[in-house]
Amino acid sequence: QQQIWLHSQLAGASLIYNEPITIHHRGDLNRAALSRAFAEVVRRHEAWRTTFEWKDERAVQLVQPPPAQIEIPFVDLRAHPHPQAEAVRLATKDSQQPFDLARGPMYRARLVQVGDHEHSFFLTLHHIIFDGVSLYRVLLPELIHCYEAFSENETPQLPALPIQYSDFARWQRETIRDIS
């Protein structure tokens, strides 16, 4: 994270660390359950709530409190003459906005309905909080689990996280310091 933060500062308004992701859903969609599920993922993972600032001559992480709720902007494009193309245009526009690492959040979400039973959930994430492994091993499984639970008016049953990313970063810094 320190290297990404430093490079982001040097790169200025460059978008090289913006990671756009699309999750397609066919069938009925419970928008309230999706918002709650996404908020639960953000609540569980401090990295998704972390901002960064320069303090005492180094970059430091500041974990923000979890938001009470996350409103996911919604656009209904079913009446649009080219709903898929317009959805991609909106997602591209979102992905081309820079993130403020000092203010956060490091994610941007949008839900688009392109057909009667077809939605696209667009996420743009800053690479400082996210990598490819976490997409398939963390985000998607947890989002699906929480969505299914909230859709049934149940509480998601996910195990408590034994460590957060900041724990790993601390361990890594201490290991490098001990080797030096």
CSV table of C-alpha atoms in Angstrom, one decimal:
chain,number,residue,atom,x,y,z
A,1,GLN,CA,0.0,0.0,0.0
A,2,GLN,CA,2.9,2.4,0.7
A,3,GLN,CA,4.3,1.9,-2.7
A,4,ILE,CA,0.9,2.3,-4.4
A,5,TRP,CA,0.2,5.4,-2.3
A,6,LEU,CA,3.6,6.9,-3.2
A,7,HIS,CA,3.2,6.1,-6.9
A,8,SER,CA,-0.3,7.5,-6.9
A,9,GLN,CA,1.0,10.8,-5.5
A,10,LEU,CA,3.7,10.9,-8.2
A,11,ALA,CA,1.2,10.0,-10.9
A,12,GLY,CA,-1.1,12.8,-10.0
A,13,ALA,CA,-4.5,12.5,-11.8
A,14,SER,CA,-3.5,9.4,-13.6
A,15,LEU,CA,-6.1,6.6,-13.4
A,16,ILE,CA,-3.7,3.7,-13.5
A,17,TYR,CA,-4.9,2.3,-10.2
A,18,ASN,CA,-8.6,2.5,-11.0
A,19,GLU,CA,-10.0,-1.0,-11.3
A,20,PRO,CA,-13.4,-1.3,-13.0
A,21,ILE,CA,-15.5,-4.4,-12.3
A,22,THR,CA,-18.8,-5.5,-13.6
A,23,ILE,CA,-21.1,-8.0,-11.9
A,24,HIS,CA,-24.0,-9.1,-14.1
A,25,HIS,CA,-27.2,-10.4,-12.6
A,26,ARG,CA,-30.0,-12.1,-14.4
A,27,GLY,CA,-33.4,-12.5,-12.7
A,28,ASP,CA,-35.2,-10.5,-10.2
A,29,LEU,CA,-33.0,-8.2,-8.1
A,30,ASN,CA,-33.6,-7.0,-4.5
A,31,ARG,CA,-31.9,-3.6,-4.6
A,32,ALA,CA,-32.2,-3.0,-0.9
A,33,ALA,CA,-30.6,-6.4,-0.2
A,34,LEU,CA,-27.8,-5.6,-2.6
A,35,SER,CA,-27.1,-2.2,-0.8
A,36,ARG,CA,-27.1,-3.9,2.5
A,37,ALA,CA,-24.8,-6.7,1.3
A,38,PHE,CA,-22.3,-4.2,-0.2
A,39,ALA,CA,-22.4,-2.2,3.0
A,40,GLU,CA,-21.7,-5.4,5.0
A,41,VAL,CA,-18.7,-6.2,2.9
A,42,VAL,CA,-17.4,-2.6,3.5
A,43,ARG,CA,-18.1,-2.9,7.2
A,44,ARG,CA,-16.3,-6.2,7.5
A,45,HIS,CA,-13.1,-5.1,5.7
A,46,GLU,CA,-11.2,-2.2,7.1
A,47,ALA,CA,-9.2,-1.8,3.9
A,48,TRP,CA,-12.4,-0.7,2.1
A,49,ARG,CA,-12.8,2.1,4.7
A,50,THR,CA,-9.1,3.2,4.8
A,51,THR,CA,-7.9,6.6,3.8
A,52,PHE,CA,-4.3,7.7,3.7
A,53,GLU,CA,-2.4,10.8,4.8
A,54,TRP,CA,1.1,12.0,5.2
A,55,LYS,CA,2.1,12.2,8.8
A,56,ASP,CA,5.4,12.4,10.6
A,57,GLU,CA,7.3,12.0,7.2
A,58,ARG,CA,5.5,8.8,6.2
A,59,ALA,CA,2.1,7.7,4.7
A,60,VAL,CA,-0.3,6.4,7.4
A,61,GLN,CA,-3.5,4.5,7.2
A,62,LEU,CA,-6.6,5.8,8.8
A,63,VAL,CA,-9.5,3.4,9.1
A,64,GLN,CA,-12.8,5.2,8.9
A,65,PRO,CA,-15.9,4.0,10.7
A,66,PRO,CA,-18.3,1.9,8.7
A,67,PRO,CA,-21.1,3.9,7.0
A,68,ALA,CA,-24.5,3.4,8.4
A,69,GLN,CA,-25.7,2.5,4.9
A,70,ILE,CA,-24.5,2.8,1.4
A,71,GLU,CA,-26.8,4.2,-1.3
A,72,ILE,CA,-25.9,2.6,-4.6
A,73,PRO,CA,-26.9,5.0,-7.4
A,74,PHE,CA,-29.5,3.3,-9.6
A,75,VAL,CA,-30.3,4.0,-13.3
A,76,ASP,CA,-33.1,2.3,-15.2
A,77,LEU,CA,-32.1,2.0,-18.9
A,78,ARG,CA,-34.9,-0.3,-20.0
A,79,ALA,CA,-36.5,2.4,-22.1
A,80,HIS,CA,-33.2,3.6,-23.6
A,81,PRO,CA,-32.7,2.7,-27.3
A,82,HIS,CA,-29.2,1.2,-26.5
A,83,PRO,CA,-29.3,0.2,-22.9
A,84,GLN,CA,-26.1,-1.9,-22.9
A,85,ALA,CA,-24.0,0.8,-24.6
A,86,GLU,CA,-25.4,3.5,-22.3
A,87,ALA,CA,-24.6,1.3,-19.3
A,88,VAL,CA,-21.0,0.9,-20.5
A,89,ARG,CA,-20.7,4.6,-21.1
A,90,LEU,CA,-21.9,5.4,-17.5
A,91,ALA,CA,-19.5,2.7,-16.0
A,92,THR,CA,-16.6,4.1,-18.1
A,93,LYS,CA,-17.4,7.6,-16.9
A,94,ASP,CA,-17.3,6.4,-13.2
A,95,SER,CA,-14.1,4.6,-13.8
A,96,GLN,CA,-12.4,7.7,-15.2
A,97,GLN,CA,-12.9,9.7,-12.0
A,98,PRO,CA,-9.8,9.9,-9.8
A,99,PHE,CA,-10.0,8.9,-6.1
A,100,ASP,CA,-8.9,11.1,-3.3
A,101,LEU,CA,-6.8,8.8,-1.1
A,102,ALA,CA,-7.0,11.3,1.8
A,103,ARG,CA,-10.8,11.5,1.8
A,104,GLY,CA,-12.1,8.2,0.4
A,105,PRO,CA,-14.0,6.1,-0.2
A,106,MET,CA,-11.8,4.0,-2.4
A,107,TYR,CA,-14.7,2.6,-4.3
A,108,ARG,CA,-17.5,3.8,-6.5
A,109,ALA,CA,-20.7,1.8,-7.2
A,110,ARG,CA,-23.5,2.0,-9.6
A,111,LEU,CA,-26.4,-0.3,-10.4
A,112,VAL,CA,-27.9,-0.3,-13.9
A,113,GLN,CA,-31.0,-2.1,-15.0
A,114,VAL,CA,-30.7,-2.9,-18.7
A,115,GLY,CA,-33.6,-5.3,-19.1
A,116,ASP,CA,-36.7,-6.5,-17.2
A,117,HIS,CA,-34.6,-9.1,-15.5
A,118,GLU,CA,-31.1,-8.0,-16.2
A,119,HIS,CA,-28.8,-5.7,-14.1
A,120,SER,CA,-25.2,-4.7,-14.1
A,121,PHE,CA,-23.5,-3.8,-10.8
A,122,PHE,CA,-20.5,-1.6,-11.7
A,123,LEU,CA,-17.7,-1.1,-9.2
A,124,THR,CA,-14.7,1.0,-9.6
A,125,LEU,CA,-12.1,0.3,-6.9
A,126,HIS,CA,-8.7,1.8,-6.2
A,127,HIS,CA,-6.0,-0.8,-6.4
A,128,ILE,CA,-4.8,0.4,-2.9
A,129,ILE,CA,-7.7,-1.5,-1.3
A,130,PHE,CA,-8.2,-4.3,-3.8
A,131,ASP,CA,-6.5,-6.9,-6.0
A,132,GLY,CA,-7.6,-9.7,-8.3
A,133,VAL,CA,-7.4,-12.4,-5.7
A,134,SER,CA,-9.7,-10.5,-3.4
A,135,LEU,CA,-12.3,-10.3,-6.2
A,136,TYR,CA,-12.8,-14.0,-6.4
A,137,ARG,CA,-11.9,-15.1,-2.9
A,138,VAL,CA,-13.5,-12.3,-0.8
A,139,LEU,CA,-15.7,-9.8,-2.6
A,140,LEU,CA,-17.9,-12.1,-4.8
A,141,PRO,CA,-18.4,-14.9,-2.2
A,142,GLU,CA,-19.2,-12.5,0.6
A,143,LEU,CA,-21.4,-10.2,-1.5
A,144,ILE,CA,-23.4,-13.2,-2.8
A,145,HIS,CA,-23.7,-14.7,0.7
A,146,CYS,CA,-24.9,-11.4,2.2
A,147,TYR,CA,-27.2,-10.7,-0.7
A,148,GLU,CA,-28.9,-14.1,-0.4
A,149,ALA,CA,-29.2,-13.7,3.4
A,150,PHE,CA,-30.6,-10.2,3.3
A,151,SER,CA,-33.0,-11.2,0.4
A,152,GLU,CA,-34.5,-13.8,2.8
A,153,ASN,CA,-34.6,-11.3,5.7
A,154,GLU,CA,-31.9,-13.2,7.5
A,155,THR,CA,-28.6,-12.2,9.0
A,156,PRO,CA,-25.5,-13.3,7.0
A,157,GLN,CA,-23.5,-15.9,8.8
A,158,LEU,CA,-19.9,-15.1,8.0
A,159,PRO,CA,-17.1,-16.0,10.3
A,160,ALA,CA,-15.3,-13.1,12.1
A,161,LEU,CA,-12.2,-12.1,10.3
A,162,PRO,CA,-9.1,-13.3,12.2
A,163,ILE,CA,-7.0,-10.4,10.7
A,164,GLN,CA,-7.4,-7.3,8.7
A,165,TYR,CA,-5.2,-6.1,5.9
A,166,SER,CA,-3.5,-3.6,8.3
A,167,ASP,CA,-2.4,-6.5,10.5
A,168,PHE,CA,-0.8,-8.1,7.4
A,169,ALA,CA,0.9,-4.8,6.5
A,170,ARG,CA,2.3,-4.4,10.0
A,171,TRP,CA,3.6,-8.0,10.0
A,172,GLN,CA,5.2,-7.4,6.6
A,173,ARG,CA,6.9,-4.1,7.7
A,174,GLU,CA,8.2,-5.8,10.9
A,175,THR,CA,9.5,-8.8,8.9
A,176,ILE,CA,11.4,-6.5,6.5
A,177,ARG,CA,12.7,-4.4,9.4
A,178,ASP,CA,14.0,-7.6,11.2
A,179,ILE,CA,15.7,-8.8,8.0
A,180,SER,CA,17.5,-5.5,7.4
